[in-house]
CSV table of C-alpha atoms (C1' of nucleotides) in Angstrom, one decimal:
chain,number,residue,atom,x,y,z
A,1,UNK,CA,12.6,17.1,7.5
A,2,UNK,CA,15.3,17.2,10.0
A,3,UNK,CA,16.1,14.2,12.0
A,4,UNK,CA,17.0,14.4,15.7
A,5,UNK,CA,20.9,14.6,14.7
A,6,UNK,CA,20.5,17.2,12.2
A,7,UNK,CA,20.5,15.0,9.0
A,8,UNK,CA,18.2,15.8,6.0
A,9,UNK,CA,15.7,13.1,5.5
A,10,UNK,CA,12.8,12.9,3.3
A,11,UNK,CA,9.2,12.6,4.3
A,12,UNK,CA,9.1,9.4,2.1
A,13,UNK,CA,12.1,8.2,3.9
A,14,UNK,CA,10.6,8.8,7.3
A,15,UNK,CA,7.5,6.8,6.5
A,16,UNK,CA,9.7,3.8,5.1
A,17,UNK,CA,11.3,3.7,8.6
A,18,UNK,CA,8.1,3.9,10.5
A,19,UNK,CA,6.7,1.1,8.3
A,20,UNK,CA,10.0,-0.8,9.0
A,21,UNK,CA,9.8,-0.1,12.7
A,22,UNK,CA,6.2,-1.5,12.8
A,23,UNK,CA,7.3,-4.5,10.9
A,24,UNK,CA,10.0,-5.3,13.3
A,25,UNK,CA,7.9,-4.9,16.3
A,26,UNK,CA,5.2,-6.9,15.3
A,27,UNK,CA,8.0,-9.6,14.2
A,28,UNK,CA,9.5,-9.4,17.5
A,29,UNK,CA,6.1,-10.2,19.1
A,30,UNK,CA,5.4,-13.1,17.0
A,31,UNK,CA,8.8,-14.6,17.8
A,32,UNK,CA,8.7,-13.7,21.4
A,33,UNK,CA,5.2,-15.4,21.5
A,34,UNK,CA,6.5,-18.7,20.2
A,35,UNK,CA,9.5,-18.6,22.5
A,36,UNK,CA,7.8,-17.6,25.5
A,37,UNK,CA,4.9,-20.1,25.2
A,38,UNK,CA,7.7,-23.0,25.1
A,39,UNK,CA,10.0,-21.7,27.7
A,40,UNK,CA,8.9,-18.7,30.0
A,41,UNK,CA,12.3,-18.3,31.0
A,42,UNK,CA,14.0,-17.6,27.6
A,43,UNK,CA,16.4,-15.0,27.4
A,44,UNK,CA,15.8,-11.8,25.7
A,45,UNK,CA,19.3,-11.9,24.1
A,46,UNK,CA,17.8,-15.3,22.6
A,47,UNK,CA,14.6,-13.7,21.6
A,48,UNK,CA,16.4,-11.0,19.7
A,49,UNK,CA,18.8,-13.5,17.9
A,50,UNK,CA,16.0,-15.8,16.9
A,51,UNK,CA,14.1,-12.7,15.4
A,52,UNK,CA,17.2,-11.8,13.4
A,53,UNK,CA,17.4,-8.5,15.3
A,54,UNK,CA,20.0,-6.6,17.7
A,55,UNK,CA,19.4,-6.9,21.3
A,56,UNK,CA,19.2,-3.1,21.4
A,57,UNK,CA,16.4,-3.2,18.9
A,58,UNK,CA,14.4,-5.5,21.4
A,59,UNK,CA,15.2,-3.1,23.9
A,60,UNK,CA,14.1,0.0,22.0
A,61,UNK,CA,10.7,-1.4,21.3
A,62,UNK,CA,10.2,-3.1,24.9
A,63,UNK,CA,12.2,-1.3,27.4
A,64,UNK,CA,11.5,-4.1,30.0
A,65,UNK,CA,10.8,-7.9,29.9
A,66,UNK,CA,7.3,-7.1,31.3
A,67,UNK,CA,6.4,-4.7,28.5
A,68,UNK,CA,7.0,-7.5,26.0
A,69,UNK,CA,5.0,-10.2,27.9
A,70,UNK,CA,2.3,-7.6,28.9
A,71,UNK,CA,1.7,-6.8,24.8
A,72,UNK,CA,1.4,-10.5,24.3
A,73,UNK,CA,-0.8,-11.0,27.1
A,74,UNK,CA,-3.2,-8.2,26.2
A,75,UNK,CA,-4.8,-9.8,23.2
A,76,UNK,CA,-5.2,-13.3,24.7
A,77,UNK,CA,-7.0,-11.7,27.6
A,78,UNK,CA,-9.4,-9.8,25.6
A,79,UNK,CA,-10.6,-12.7,23.7
A,80,UNK,CA,-10.9,-14.4,26.9
A,81,UNK,CA,-13.1,-11.6,28.3
A,82,UNK,CA,-15.0,-11.7,25.2
A,83,UNK,CA,-15.9,-15.4,25.5
A,84,UNK,CA,-17.9,-14.6,28.7
A,85,UNK,CA,-20.3,-12.5,26.7
A,86,UNK,CA,-20.6,-15.0,23.9
A,87,UNK,CA,-21.6,-17.9,26.5
A,88,UNK,CA,-24.0,-15.7,28.2
A,89,UNK,CA,-25.8,-15.0,25.0
A,90,UNK,CA,-26.3,-18.6,24.5
A,91,UNK,CA,-26.7,-20.4,27.7
A,92,UNK,CA,-28.3,-20.0,31.2
A,93,UNK,CA,-26.1,-18.2,33.5
A,94,UNK,CA,-25.1,-21.0,35.7
A,95,UNK,CA,-24.1,-22.9,32.6
A,96,UNK,CA,-22.3,-19.8,31.3
A,97,UNK,CA,-20.2,-19.3,34.3
A,98,UNK,CA,-19.2,-23.1,34.5
A,99,UNK,CA,-18.3,-23.1,30.8
A,100,UNK,CA,-16.3,-20.1,31.0
A,101,UNK,CA,-14.3,-21.4,33.9
A,102,UNK,CA,-13.5,-24.4,31.9
A,103,UNK,CA,-12.3,-22.2,29.2
A,104,UNK,CA,-10.4,-20.3,31.3
A,105,UNK,CA,-8.6,-23.4,32.8
A,106,UNK,CA,-7.8,-24.5,29.1
A,107,UNK,CA,-6.4,-21.0,28.6
A,108,UNK,CA,-4.2,-21.0,31.7
A,109,UNK,CA,-2.8,-24.4,30.9
A,110,UNK,CA,-2.2,-23.5,27.2
A,111,UNK,CA,-0.6,-20.1,28.0
A,112,UNK,CA,1.3,-21.3,31.2
A,113,UNK,CA,4.5,-20.2,30.0
A,114,UNK,CA,3.3,-16.9,28.8
A,115,UNK,CA,1.3,-16.2,32.0
A,116,UNK,CA,4.2,-17.6,34.3
A,117,UNK,CA,6.5,-15.0,32.2
A,118,UNK,CA,4.3,-12.1,33.7
A,119,UNK,CA,5.6,-12.7,37.3
A,120,UNK,CA,8.1,-10.0,38.3
A,121,UNK,CA,10.5,-12.4,39.6
A,122,UNK,CA,8.2,-14.4,41.7
A,123,UNK,CA,4.9,-12.9,42.6
A,124,UNK,CA,2.5,-11.6,40.2
A,125,UNK,CA,1.3,-8.4,41.7
A,126,UNK,CA,2.3,-5.7,39.6
A,127,UNK,CA,0.7,-2.8,38.0
A,128,UNK,CA,0.9,-4.4,34.6
A,129,UNK,CA,-0.4,-7.8,35.7
A,130,UNK,CA,-3.6,-6.0,37.3
A,131,UNK,CA,-4.1,-4.0,34.3
A,132,UNK,CA,-3.9,-7.0,32.0
A,133,UNK,CA,-6.4,-8.8,34.1
A,134,UNK,CA,-8.9,-6.0,34.3
A,135,UNK,CA,-10.9,-7.3,31.3
A,136,UNK,CA,-11.0,-10.6,32.6
A,137,UNK,CA,-12.2,-9.5,36.0
A,138,UNK,CA,-14.9,-7.4,34.4
A,139,UNK,CA,-16.1,-10.3,32.3
A,140,UNK,CA,-16.3,-12.6,35.5
A,141,UNK,CA,-18.2,-9.6,37.1
A,142,UNK,CA,-20.8,-9.9,34.2
A,143,UNK,CA,-21.2,-13.8,34.5
A,144,UNK,CA,-21.6,-13.4,38.4
A,145,UNK,CA,-24.3,-10.5,37.8
A,146,UNK,CA,-26.4,-12.7,35.5
A,147,UNK,CA,-26.2,-15.6,38.1
A,148,UNK,CA,-27.3,-13.3,41.1
A,149,UNK,CA,-30.0,-12.0,39.0
A,150,UNK,CA,-31.5,-15.7,38.8
A,151,UNK,CA,-30.4,-16.3,42.6
A,152,UNK,CA,-27.8,-18.7,41.6
A,153,UNK,CA,-25.1,-16.7,43.0
A,154,UNK,CA,-25.0,-14.9,46.5
A,155,UNK,CA,-23.8,-11.4,47.1
A,156,UNK,CA,-20.9,-10.6,48.8
A,157,UNK,CA,-18.4,-12.2,46.6
A,158,UNK,CA,-16.5,-10.2,43.7
A,159,UNK,CA,-15.0,-11.3,40.4
A,160,UNK,CA,-11.5,-10.7,42.2
A,161,UNK,CA,-12.5,-13.2,44.9
A,162,UNK,CA,-13.3,-15.8,42.2
A,163,UNK,CA,-10.1,-15.1,40.4
A,164,UNK,CA,-8.2,-15.4,43.7
A,165,UNK,CA,-9.6,-18.5,44.6
A,166,UNK,CA,-8.7,-20.1,41.2
A,167,UNK,CA,-5.1,-19.1,41.0
A,168,UNK,CA,-4.1,-22.3,42.0
A,169,UNK,CA,-4.7,-23.4,38.4
A,170,UNK,CA,-1.3,-21.4,37.7
A,171,UNK,CA,0.3,-24.4,39.9
A,172,UNK,CA,-1.0,-27.3,38.0
A,173,UNK,CA,1.1,-29.1,35.6
A,174,UNK,CA,0.0,-28.5,32.3
A,175,UNK,CA,1.8,-31.8,31.1
A,176,UNK,CA,-0.1,-33.6,33.6
A,177,UNK,CA,-3.6,-34.9,34.3
A,178,UNK,CA,-5.0,-31.4,35.6
A,179,UNK,CA,-8.4,-31.6,34.5
A,180,UNK,CA,-10.3,-33.5,37.1
A,181,UNK,CA,-8.1,-31.3,39.8
A,182,UNK,CA,-9.5,-28.1,38.0
A,183,UNK,CA,-12.7,-29.7,38.0
A,184,UNK,CA,-12.8,-30.3,41.7
A,185,UNK,CA,-11.6,-26.8,42.3
A,186,UNK,CA,-14.4,-25.2,40.4
A,187,UNK,CA,-16.7,-27.4,42.2
A,188,UNK,CA,-15.6,-26.0,45.5
A,189,UNK,CA,-15.4,-22.7,44.4
A,190,UNK,CA,-19.0,-22.7,43.0
A,191,UNK,CA,-20.4,-24.4,45.9
A,192,UNK,CA,-18.9,-21.5,48.2
A,193,UNK,CA,-20.6,-19.0,45.8
A,194,UNK,CA,-24.0,-20.5,45.8
B,1,UNK,CA,42.7,-43.7,58.3
B,2,UNK,CA,43.2,-43.3,54.7
B,3,UNK,CA,41.6,-40.2,53.0
B,4,UNK,CA,40.4,-40.5,49.3
B,5,UNK,CA,43.6,-39.3,47.9
B,6,UNK,CA,45.6,-41.7,50.1
B,7,UNK,CA,46.8,-39.2,52.8
B,8,UNK,CA,47.1,-40.4,56.1
B,9,UNK,CA,44.6,-38.7,58.3
B,10,UNK,CA,44.0,-39.3,62.1
B,11,UNK,CA,40.8,-40.2,63.2
B,12,UNK,CA,40.7,-37.3,65.3
B,13,UNK,CA,41.3,-35.3,62.3
B,14,UNK,CA,38.4,-36.8,60.6
B,15,UNK,CA,36.2,-36.0,63.4
B,16,UNK,CA,37.3,-32.5,63.3
B,17,UNK,CA,36.4,-32.0,59.6
B,18,UNK,CA,33.2,-33.6,60.0
B,19,UNK,CA,32.4,-31.4,62.8
B,20,UNK,CA,33.7,-28.3,60.9
B,21,UNK,CA,31.6,-29.3,57.9
B,22,UNK,CA,28.5,-29.8,60.1
B,23,UNK,CA,29.2,-26.1,61.4
B,24,UNK,CA,29.6,-24.8,57.9
B,25,UNK,CA,26.1,-26.3,56.8
B,26,UNK,CA,24.2,-24.9,59.3
B,27,UNK,CA,25.9,-21.6,59.3
B,28,UNK,CA,25.1,-21.7,55.6
B,29,UNK,CA,21.4,-22.5,56.4
B,30,UNK,CA,21.1,-19.8,58.6
B,31,UNK,CA,22.8,-17.1,56.3
B,32,UNK,CA,20.7,-18.4,53.3
B,33,UNK,CA,17.5,-18.0,55.4
B,34,UNK,CA,18.0,-14.5,56.0
B,35,UNK,CA,18.9,-13.8,52.6
B,36,UNK,CA,16.3,-15.7,51.0
B,37,UNK,CA,13.4,-14.3,53.3
B,38,UNK,CA,14.7,-10.8,52.2
B,39,UNK,CA,15.2,-11.6,48.5
B,40,UNK,CA,14.0,-14.7,47.2
B,41,UNK,CA,16.1,-14.0,43.9
B,42,UNK,CA,19.2,-13.5,46.0
B,43,UNK,CA,22.2,-15.0,44.2
B,44,UNK,CA,24.1,-18.2,45.5
B,45,UNK,CA,27.5,-16.4,44.7
B,46,UNK,CA,26.1,-13.5,47.3
B,47,UNK,CA,24.7,-16.2,49.8
B,48,UNK,CA,28.4,-17.7,49.7
B,49,UNK,CA,29.9,-14.6,50.2
B,50,UNK,CA,28.0,-13.5,52.7
B,51,UNK,CA,28.6,-16.4,54.9
B,52,UNK,CA,32.3,-16.1,54.1
B,53,UNK,CA,32.6,-19.5,52.4
B,54,UNK,CA,33.6,-20.3,49.1
B,55,UNK,CA,31.1,-20.8,46.4
B,56,UNK,CA,32.4,-24.4,45.9
B,57,UNK,CA,31.4,-25.1,49.4
B,58,UNK,CA,28.0,-24.1,49.0
B,59,UNK,CA,27.6,-26.3,46.2
B,60,UNK,CA,29.1,-29.0,48.0
B,61,UNK,CA,26.5,-28.8,50.5
B,62,UNK,CA,23.6,-27.9,48.5
B,63,UNK,CA,24.0,-29.2,44.7
B,64,UNK,CA,21.0,-27.3,43.6
B,65,UNK,CA,19.2,-24.1,44.9
B,66,UNK,CA,16.1,-26.2,45.3
B,67,UNK,CA,18.2,-28.4,47.9
B,68,UNK,CA,19.0,-25.4,49.8
B,69,UNK,CA,15.6,-23.9,50.0
B,70,UNK,CA,14.0,-27.0,50.7
B,71,UNK,CA,16.0,-27.4,53.7
B,72,UNK,CA,14.9,-24.3,55.1
B,73,UNK,CA,11.3,-25.2,54.1
B,74,UNK,CA,11.0,-28.2,55.9
B,75,UNK,CA,11.3,-26.9,59.6
B,76,UNK,CA,8.8,-24.1,58.7
B,77,UNK,CA,6.4,-26.5,57.2
B,78,UNK,CA,6.6,-29.2,60.3
B,79,UNK,CA,5.9,-26.5,62.5
B,80,UNK,CA,2.8,-25.3,60.4
B,81,UNK,CA,1.6,-28.9,60.5
B,82,UNK,CA,2.1,-29.0,64.2
B,83,UNK,CA,-0.2,-26.1,64.9
B,84,UNK,CA,-3.2,-27.9,63.4
B,85,UNK,CA,-2.8,-30.6,66.2
B,86,UNK,CA,-2.6,-28.0,68.8
B,87,UNK,CA,-5.7,-25.9,67.4
B,88,UNK,CA,-7.6,-29.1,67.3
B,89,UNK,CA,-6.7,-30.0,71.0
B,90,UNK,CA,-7.9,-26.6,72.0
B,91,UNK,CA,-11.1,-25.4,70.1
B,92,UNK,CA,-14.1,-26.9,68.3
B,93,UNK,CA,-13.2,-28.3,64.7
B,94,UNK,CA,-14.8,-25.7,63.0
B,95,UNK,CA,-12.8,-22.9,64.8
B,96,UNK,CA,-9.7,-25.0,64.5
B,97,UNK,CA,-10.0,-25.1,60.7
B,98,UNK,CA,-10.6,-21.3,60.4
B,99,UNK,CA,-7.9,-20.3,62.9
B,100,UNK,CA,-5.4,-22.8,61.1
B,101,UNK,CA,-6.3,-21.2,57.7
B,102,UNK,CA,-5.5,-17.7,59.4
B,103,UNK,CA,-2.2,-19.0,60.6
B,104,UNK,CA,-1.4,-20.4,57.4
B,105,UNK,CA,-2.1,-16.9,55.7
B,106,UNK,CA,0.2,-15.1,58.3
B,107,UNK,CA,3.1,-18.0,57.2
B,108,UNK,CA,2.5,-17.6,53.7
B,109,UNK,CA,3.1,-13.7,53.9
B,110,UNK,CA,5.7,-13.9,56.4
B,111,UNK,CA,7.6,-16.5,54.2
B,112,UNK,CA,6.7,-15.2,50.8
B,113,UNK,CA,10.4,-14.8,49.8
B,114,UNK,CA,11.4,-18.3,50.8
B,115,UNK,CA,8.3,-19.7,49.5
B,116,UNK,CA,8.7,-18.4,46.0
B,117,UNK,CA,12.2,-19.2,46.0
B,118,UNK,CA,10.9,-22.7,45.8
B,119,UNK,CA,9.3,-22.3,42.5
B,120,UNK,CA,11.2,-24.2,40.0
B,121,UNK,CA,11.9,-21.2,37.3
B,122,UNK,CA,7.9,-20.3,37.4
B,123,UNK,CA,5.6,-23.1,38.6
B,124,UNK,CA,5.7,-24.7,42.1
B,125,UNK,CA,5.1,-28.4,40.7
B,126,UNK,CA,8.2,-30.3,41.4
B,127,UNK,CA,8.9,-33.5,43.4
B,128,UNK,CA,10.5,-31.5,46.3
B,129,UNK,CA,7.8,-28.8,46.7
B,130,UNK,CA,5.2,-31.6,47.0
B,131,UNK,CA,7.5,-33.6,49.5
B,132,UNK,CA,7.5,-30.5,51.5
B,133,UNK,CA,4.1,-29.7,51.6
B,134,UNK,CA,3.1,-33.2,52.3
B,135,UNK,CA,2.9,-32.6,56.5
B,136,UNK,CA,0.7,-29.4,55.6
B,137,UNK,CA,-1.5,-31.7,53.4
B,138,UNK,CA,-1.7,-34.4,56.0
B,139,UNK,CA,-2.6,-31.6,58.9
B,140,UNK,CA,-5.3,-30.3,56.9
B,141,UNK,CA,-6.6,-33.7,56.4
B,142,UNK,CA,-6.9,-34.0,60.0
B,143,UNK,CA,-8.8,-30.8,60.3
B,144,UNK,CA,-11.2,-31.7,57.7
B,145,UNK,CA,-11.7,-35.1,59.3
B,146,UNK,CA,-12.6,-33.4,62.7
B,147,UNK,CA,-14.8,-31.2,60.8
B,148,UNK,CA,-16.8,-33.9,58.7
B,149,UNK,CA,-17.1,-36.0,62.2
B,150,UNK,CA,-19.6,-33.2,63.4
B,151,UNK,CA,-20.9,-32.4,59.9
B,152,UNK,CA,-19.5,-29.3,59.5
B,153,UNK,CA,-17.6,-30.3,56.2
B,154,UNK,CA,-19.2,-32.5,53.3
B,155,UNK,CA,-17.3,-35.4,52.0
B,156,UNK,CA,-15.7,-35.3,48.5
B,157,UNK,CA,-13.0,-32.5,49.0
B,158,UNK,CA,-9.6,-33.4,50.0
B,159,UNK,CA,-7.1,-31.5,51.7
B,160,UNK,CA,-5.0,-30.9,48.5
B,161,UNK,CA,-8.3,-29.4,46.9
B,162,UNK,CA,-8.4,-26.9,50.2
B,163,UNK,CA,-4.5,-26.1,49.5
B,164,UNK,CA,-5.2,-25.3,45.7
B,165,UNK,CA,-8.2,-22.9,46.4
B,166,UNK,CA,-6.0,-21.1,48.8
B,167,UNK,CA,-2.9,-20.7,46.3
B,168,UNK,CA,-4.0,-17.3,45.5
B,169,UNK,CA,-2.5,-16.2,49.1
B,170,UNK,CA,0.9,-16.4,47.4
B,171,UNK,CA,0.0,-13.7,44.9
B,172,UNK,CA,-1.1,-11.5,47.3
B,173,UNK,CA,1.3,-8.6,48.3
B,174,UNK,CA,2.8,-9.1,51.8
B,175,UNK,CA,3.4,-5.5,51.9
B,176,UNK,CA,-0.2,-4.5,51.1
B,177,UNK,CA,-3.6,-4.9,52.7
B,178,UNK,CA,-3.8,-8.5,52.1
B,179,UNK,CA,-5.8,-9.3,55.4
B,180,UNK,CA,-9.3,-8.5,54.3
B,181,UNK,CA,-8.7,-10.5,51.0
B,182,UNK,CA,-7.5,-13.4,52.7
B,183,UNK,CA,-10.3,-13.3,55.0
B,184,UNK,CA,-12.8,-13.3,51.9
B,185,UNK,CA,-11.0,-16.1,50.3
B,186,UNK,CA,-11.4,-18.4,53.4
B,187,UNK,CA,-14.9,-17.3,53.7
B,188,UNK,CA,-15.5,-18.4,50.1
B,189,UNK,CA,-13.6,-21.6,50.4
B,190,UNK,CA,-15.1,-22.8,53.7
B,191,UNK,CA,-18.7,-21.9,52.5
B,192,UNK,CA,-18.0,-24.3,49.7
B,193,UNK,CA,-16.9,-26.9,51.9
B,194,UNK,CA,-19.9,-26.9,54.2
C,1,DA,C1',14.6,7.4,13.2
C,2,DC,C1',15.9,3.2,13.7
C,3,DC,C1',19.3,-0.4,14.3
C,4,DT,C1',23.5,-2.9,15.6
C,5,DG,C1',26.3,-5.4,18.5
C,6,DA,C1',30.6,-4.9,21.8
C,7,DA,C1',31.2,-3.9,26.2
C,8,DC,C1',30.1,-4.2,31.2
C,9,DA,C1',28.7,-6.3,35.6
C,10,DC,C1',26.6,-9.9,36.8
C,11,DC,C1',24.8,-14.8,37.4
C,12,DG,C1',25.1,-20.5,38.0
C,13,DT,C1',28.4,-24.0,37.7
C,14,DT,C1',32.7,-26.8,37.4
C,15,DC,C1',36.7,-28.3,38.8
C,16,DA,C1',42.1,-28.1,39.6
C,17,DA,C1',44.5,-27.2,43.5
C,18,DG,C1',45.4,-26.4,48.4
C,19,DT,C1',45.0,-28.1,53.6
D,1,DA,C1',37.5,-34.9,53.6
D,2,DC,C1',36.7,-30.7,52.9
D,3,DC,C1',37.2,-26.1,51.2
D,4,DT,C1',38.5,-22.4,47.8
D,5,DG,C1',38.1,-19.3,44.0
D,6,DA,C1',39.7,-18.7,39.1
D,7,DA,C1',37.3,-20.1,34.7
D,8,DC,C1',33.6,-20.8,31.6
D,9,DA,C1',29.5,-19.9,29.2
D,10,DC,C1',26.0,-17.5,30.1
D,11,DC,C1',22.5,-13.6,31.3
D,12,DG,C1',20.4,-8.6,31.4
D,13,DT,C1',21.3,-3.8,30.0
D,14,DT,C1',23.5,0.4,28.2
D,15,DC,C1',25.3,3.1,24.6
D,16,DA,C1',28.6,4.7,20.8
D,17,DA,C1',28.7,4.3,16.2
D,18,DG,C1',26.5,3.1,11.9
D,19,DT,C1',22.5,3.7,7.9
DNA sequence: ACCTGAACACCGTTCAAGT
DNA sequence: ACCTGAACACCGTTCAAGT
């Protein structure tokens, strides 16, 4: 096999390289996950260094900071969406919706660093952010549908409306006494939906 | 009069210096206001340069970026709070509340750059941010009180709850079609308050 | 193919030196 | 008292050179 620069490379060697690259990539993700949860503003240079990898390697795998954060985000979000279906299977729709919101708040508070790292500079309206949120939006839609079915939630509001109304969670201090404030927020929003 | 370094300076000269400093300060604020509205991430070096002033001078007047933004913010916020009282004087409480929210949305969208510049790194929970918001919080409280008086709003929710529920405004794209989304958000929140 | 790290243009912040 | 701007340690990003 001929590499891009015309050097002869054995197929075995190519596989080794691929495997190594995959390991580098997942190692970078792991290190970045820890670093970004602690400090969402951590520098890419610091992440590369802490992963024991050249800065160029980080850029090779993740061309932009958003690419890196998005990759971390995706797994978390999928899990969160899955929780909605689990709750719907176990509980009455009204209870499931409320419990899911509580879980959502826990998630936001736990991952505050990661989430805020997704902000492009300042605001969070980017293609990637919306893409990352799509499974969550769909999950909420299922929760709302179940509640509409039993007349617990009126029609006319969408999952995105609910998400917008709970965006304030990101501005609560994870180190502070956020639980009562989150509870009141949910009380307010759920009352609006009924 | 003796200056800090023991040099003799006439009182007249001191006044001149004070006046000059005040002019420098307000000129910096003016330039920074324009620059930050356009790009909330604009560098302090760029602001100083664009004001035709040494970077040290900017730091002398505003020791931190937050100090600079806060100063700009304060005037805007006061105006917004004043609008609540004006609306309460003209309109029925329900109408006043709704109209104020519309004005608030316009404000957030117009000043998105400035507002997001207030985020300390990533989140917005800082002493200064809360201080800056206090007049807005108080204004909403007056709107809510008027509405409670005519039975239009239930007790149990505070102005801060309403603010938290409308934080999502900051994540709408000022360049996009945000009006219908803001309107639905207000519909949802106001329904919850009733 | 994949990785490295020096190099570049920037940033925030400080502080000795000027008036 | 007030202002300047060089200097410092950093940042994101690129890209020639190594394996």
